[in-house]
Amino acid sequence: MGMKQFEGADEEFNLEQMEAETEQMLRLRYITKANAVFERTKGGFVALDLTDADTKETEHYDRIRVVRSFPFTDRNHYVSIRTIDEKSKEIGMILDMEKDITPETRAMLEEQMDIRYFTPIITKIHSIKDEYGHAYFDVETEQGPCKFVIYMNSSSVVNLSDVRLLITDLDGNRFEIPDFTRLSAKELKMLDLFL
């Protein structure tokens, strides 16, 4: 098939390039200790050298993003390795963090995910005030005292199970209550708006 180009407002549309990019996006590559080398960078990030099984060519990524496909239900399986750009294209998938990579690599990638998925556990609720469509939380977490604000009329509080809550504030920070039935009656009454 020859190259088809369509001219628009100061842009060219290249069908072959689009088809090649689509094919690459749809190709699922599995990352294992046999085809991947992860290294820490000087800036505290992680770089990746990935060797293609068919062509034996190695692709180098100066920095990667590590994303859990199922962050709350299956943390160690289906871990996506992605580029860090705005489109965040998937480079490949680690099916099993315990079996498919070395313990050193797993520790390195888990550090990255701990930063990405930092979710303080709420241990005590001091107050929740409802004002003008927002809820103002004053809580204790495992990391210390914290105050944050959420929207009242959105999905800022999500039930992850019958007793587990995930709360997302206005800035996208996440907080977790692993079992709200362990809270005091006073704390449950404050939280009642969201249950």
Short mmCIF file of C-alpha atoms in Angstrom, two decimals:
data_model
loop_
_atom_site.label_atom_id
_atom_site.label_comp_id
_atom_site.label_asym_id
_atom_site.label_seq_id
_atom_site.Cartn_x
_atom_site.Cartn_y
_atom_site.Cartn_z
CA MET A 1 0.00 0.00 0.00
CA GLY A 2 1.44 3.35 -1.01
CA MET A 3 1.67 6.34 1.30
CA LYS A 4 -1.53 8.32 1.45
CA GLN A 5 -1.36 11.85 2.66
CA PHE A 6 -4.15 14.26 3.26
CA GLU A 7 -3.41 17.91 3.70
CA GLY A 8 -5.37 19.79 6.31
CA ALA A 9 -4.90 23.07 8.04
CA ASP A 10 -1.08 23.22 8.10
CA GLU A 11 -0.86 19.47 8.90
CA GLU A 12 -0.25 16.32 6.92
CA PHE A 13 -2.07 13.13 7.76
CA ASN A 14 0.15 10.13 7.18
CA LEU A 15 -1.90 6.92 7.06
CA GLU A 16 1.10 4.57 7.06
CA GLN A 17 2.58 6.23 10.13
CA MET A 18 -0.78 6.02 11.89
CA GLU A 19 -1.14 2.31 11.00
CA ALA A 20 2.39 1.58 12.30
CA GLU A 21 1.70 3.43 15.57
CA THR A 22 -1.62 1.59 15.99
CA GLU A 23 0.04 -1.79 15.39
CA GLN A 24 2.73 -1.00 17.96
CA MET A 25 0.12 0.13 20.52
CA LEU A 26 -1.89 -3.07 20.08
CA ARG A 27 1.12 -5.36 20.38
CA LEU A 28 1.39 -6.81 23.87
CA ARG A 29 4.95 -7.43 25.00
CA TYR A 30 5.70 -9.37 28.13
CA ILE A 31 8.60 -8.14 30.24
CA THR A 32 10.70 -10.75 32.03
CA LYS A 33 14.18 -11.06 33.50
CA ALA A 34 15.21 -12.67 30.18
CA ASN A 35 14.43 -9.65 27.98
CA ALA A 36 14.61 -6.62 30.29
CA VAL A 37 17.24 -4.81 32.33
CA PHE A 38 16.02 -2.15 34.76
CA GLU A 39 18.47 0.33 36.32
CA ARG A 40 18.20 3.20 38.78
CA THR A 41 19.02 6.59 37.33
CA LYS A 42 20.98 9.32 39.11
CA GLY A 43 17.74 11.25 39.64
CA GLY A 44 16.07 8.39 41.50
CA PHE A 45 14.01 7.16 38.57
CA VAL A 46 14.19 3.86 36.67
CA ALA A 47 15.54 3.26 33.16
CA LEU A 48 14.83 0.22 30.99
CA ASP A 49 16.65 -1.69 28.25
CA LEU A 50 14.18 -4.06 26.53
CA THR A 51 15.31 -6.59 23.92
CA ASP A 52 12.79 -7.58 21.24
CA ALA A 53 12.42 -11.38 21.01
CA ASP A 54 12.03 -11.36 17.21
CA THR A 55 14.53 -8.74 16.03
CA LYS A 56 16.98 -9.01 18.97
CA GLU A 57 17.18 -5.21 18.92
CA THR A 58 17.34 -3.42 22.26
CA GLU A 59 15.23 -0.36 22.97
CA HIS A 60 16.43 2.03 25.68
CA TYR A 61 14.08 4.14 27.81
CA ASP A 62 15.77 6.78 30.01
CA ARG A 63 12.82 6.78 32.38
CA ILE A 64 9.72 4.63 32.75
CA ARG A 65 6.40 4.78 34.59
CA VAL A 66 5.19 1.74 36.55
CA VAL A 67 1.39 1.27 36.69
CA ARG A 68 -0.61 -1.46 38.41
CA SER A 69 -3.53 -2.64 36.27
CA PHE A 70 -5.43 -3.67 39.42
CA PRO A 71 -3.95 -1.53 42.23
CA PHE A 72 -6.46 -2.53 44.92
CA THR A 73 -7.32 -6.12 44.04
CA ASP A 74 -4.21 -7.66 42.45
CA ARG A 75 -1.12 -5.57 43.20
CA ASN A 76 1.52 -8.06 42.02
CA HIS A 77 0.10 -9.13 38.67
CA TYR A 78 -0.35 -7.31 35.35
CA VAL A 79 2.03 -4.46 36.05
CA SER A 80 2.25 -2.13 33.07
CA ILE A 81 5.57 -0.49 32.16
CA ARG A 82 4.92 2.76 30.30
CA THR A 83 6.63 5.76 28.80
CA ILE A 84 6.52 8.94 30.87
CA ASP A 85 5.27 11.27 28.15
CA GLU A 86 1.78 12.75 28.15
CA LYS A 87 0.32 9.89 26.08
CA SER A 88 2.05 7.30 28.33
CA LYS A 89 2.28 4.46 25.82
CA GLU A 90 2.65 0.95 27.16
CA ILE A 91 6.10 -0.55 26.62
CA GLY A 92 5.18 -3.94 28.03
CA MET A 93 3.55 -5.92 30.82
CA ILE A 94 4.97 -7.87 33.76
CA LEU A 95 2.50 -10.68 34.38
CA ASP A 96 3.81 -11.73 37.80
CA MET A 97 6.12 -9.56 39.89
CA GLU A 98 7.27 -12.53 42.00
CA LYS A 99 8.11 -14.93 39.16
CA ASP A 100 8.96 -12.86 36.08
CA ILE A 101 11.60 -10.46 37.44
CA THR A 102 14.50 -10.58 39.88
CA PRO A 103 14.01 -9.60 43.54
CA GLU A 104 16.27 -6.54 43.00
CA THR A 105 14.14 -5.37 40.07
CA ARG A 106 10.95 -5.99 42.00
CA ALA A 107 12.21 -3.84 44.90
CA MET A 108 13.13 -1.04 42.49
CA LEU A 109 9.73 -1.12 40.75
CA GLU A 110 7.83 -1.36 44.04
CA GLU A 111 9.59 1.81 45.24
CA GLN A 112 8.27 3.60 42.16
CA MET A 113 4.76 2.24 42.73
CA ASP A 114 4.84 3.18 46.43
CA ILE A 115 5.44 6.78 45.35
CA ARG A 116 2.73 6.63 42.68
CA TYR A 117 0.16 4.89 44.86
CA PHE A 118 0.96 6.62 48.15
CA THR A 119 -2.28 6.23 50.09
CA PRO A 120 -2.15 7.14 53.78
CA ILE A 121 -4.37 5.04 56.04
CA ILE A 122 -6.84 7.09 58.09
CA THR A 123 -6.72 5.91 61.71
CA LYS A 124 -8.95 8.54 63.36
CA ILE A 125 -11.44 11.17 62.19
CA HIS A 126 -11.41 14.39 64.25
CA SER A 127 -14.02 16.23 62.19
CA ILE A 128 -15.79 16.44 58.84
CA LYS A 129 -17.45 19.75 58.02
CA ASP A 130 -19.85 20.15 55.11
CA GLU A 131 -19.72 23.66 53.60
CA TYR A 132 -20.80 24.92 50.18
CA GLY A 133 -20.62 21.56 48.43
CA HIS A 134 -17.28 20.55 49.95
CA ALA A 135 -16.37 18.34 52.89
CA TYR A 136 -13.44 19.42 55.04
CA PHE A 137 -11.71 16.49 56.73
CA ASP A 138 -9.45 16.73 59.79
CA VAL A 139 -7.96 13.27 60.37
CA GLU A 140 -5.07 11.26 61.78
CA THR A 141 -3.22 8.98 59.39
CA GLU A 142 -0.42 6.49 59.86
CA GLN A 143 1.86 9.32 58.65
CA GLY A 144 0.47 11.89 61.09
CA PRO A 145 -2.29 14.54 61.18
CA CYS A 146 -3.80 15.70 57.91
CA LYS A 147 -6.47 18.09 56.66
CA PHE A 148 -7.98 17.82 53.18
CA VAL A 149 -11.05 18.79 51.17
CA ILE A 150 -13.28 16.72 48.88
CA TYR A 151 -16.29 17.46 46.66
CA MET A 152 -19.58 16.40 48.26
CA ASN A 153 -21.49 15.54 45.09
CA SER A 154 -18.96 13.41 43.27
CA SER A 155 -17.31 10.04 43.52
CA SER A 156 -14.70 11.30 45.97
CA VAL A 157 -15.52 8.44 48.35
CA VAL A 158 -15.54 4.98 46.79
CA ASN A 159 -16.46 1.70 48.47
CA LEU A 160 -13.71 -0.79 47.61
CA SER A 161 -15.50 -3.50 49.60
CA ASP A 162 -18.27 -3.73 52.19
CA VAL A 163 -16.04 -2.03 54.78
CA ARG A 164 -13.12 -0.47 52.86
CA LEU A 165 -13.23 3.15 51.62
CA LEU A 166 -11.01 5.12 49.27
CA ILE A 167 -11.22 8.91 49.58
CA THR A 168 -9.77 11.23 46.92
CA ASP A 169 -9.26 14.91 47.73
CA LEU A 170 -9.45 17.93 45.42
CA ASP A 171 -5.76 17.57 44.49
CA GLY A 172 -6.03 13.87 43.60
CA ASN A 173 -4.41 12.62 46.81
CA ARG A 174 -5.84 9.32 48.02
CA PHE A 175 -6.62 8.22 51.57
CA GLU A 176 -7.88 4.85 52.72
CA ILE A 177 -10.05 3.58 55.55
CA PRO A 178 -9.41 -0.19 55.49
CA ASP A 179 -12.40 -1.03 57.74
CA PHE A 180 -14.82 1.72 58.70
CA THR A 181 -16.60 -0.62 61.14
CA ARG A 182 -13.56 -0.24 63.44
CA LEU A 183 -14.20 3.50 63.81
CA SER A 184 -15.95 4.87 66.89
CA ALA A 185 -19.70 5.63 66.84
CA LYS A 186 -18.88 9.37 66.75
CA GLU A 187 -16.54 8.90 63.75
CA LEU A 188 -19.12 6.74 61.94
CA LYS A 189 -21.76 9.44 62.43
CA MET A 190 -19.46 12.02 60.79
CA LEU A 191 -18.75 9.61 57.95
CA ASP A 192 -22.44 8.70 57.56
CA LEU A 193 -22.88 11.17 54.66
CA PHE A 194 -20.60 8.98 52.53
CA LEU A 195 -21.72 5.47 53.51
#
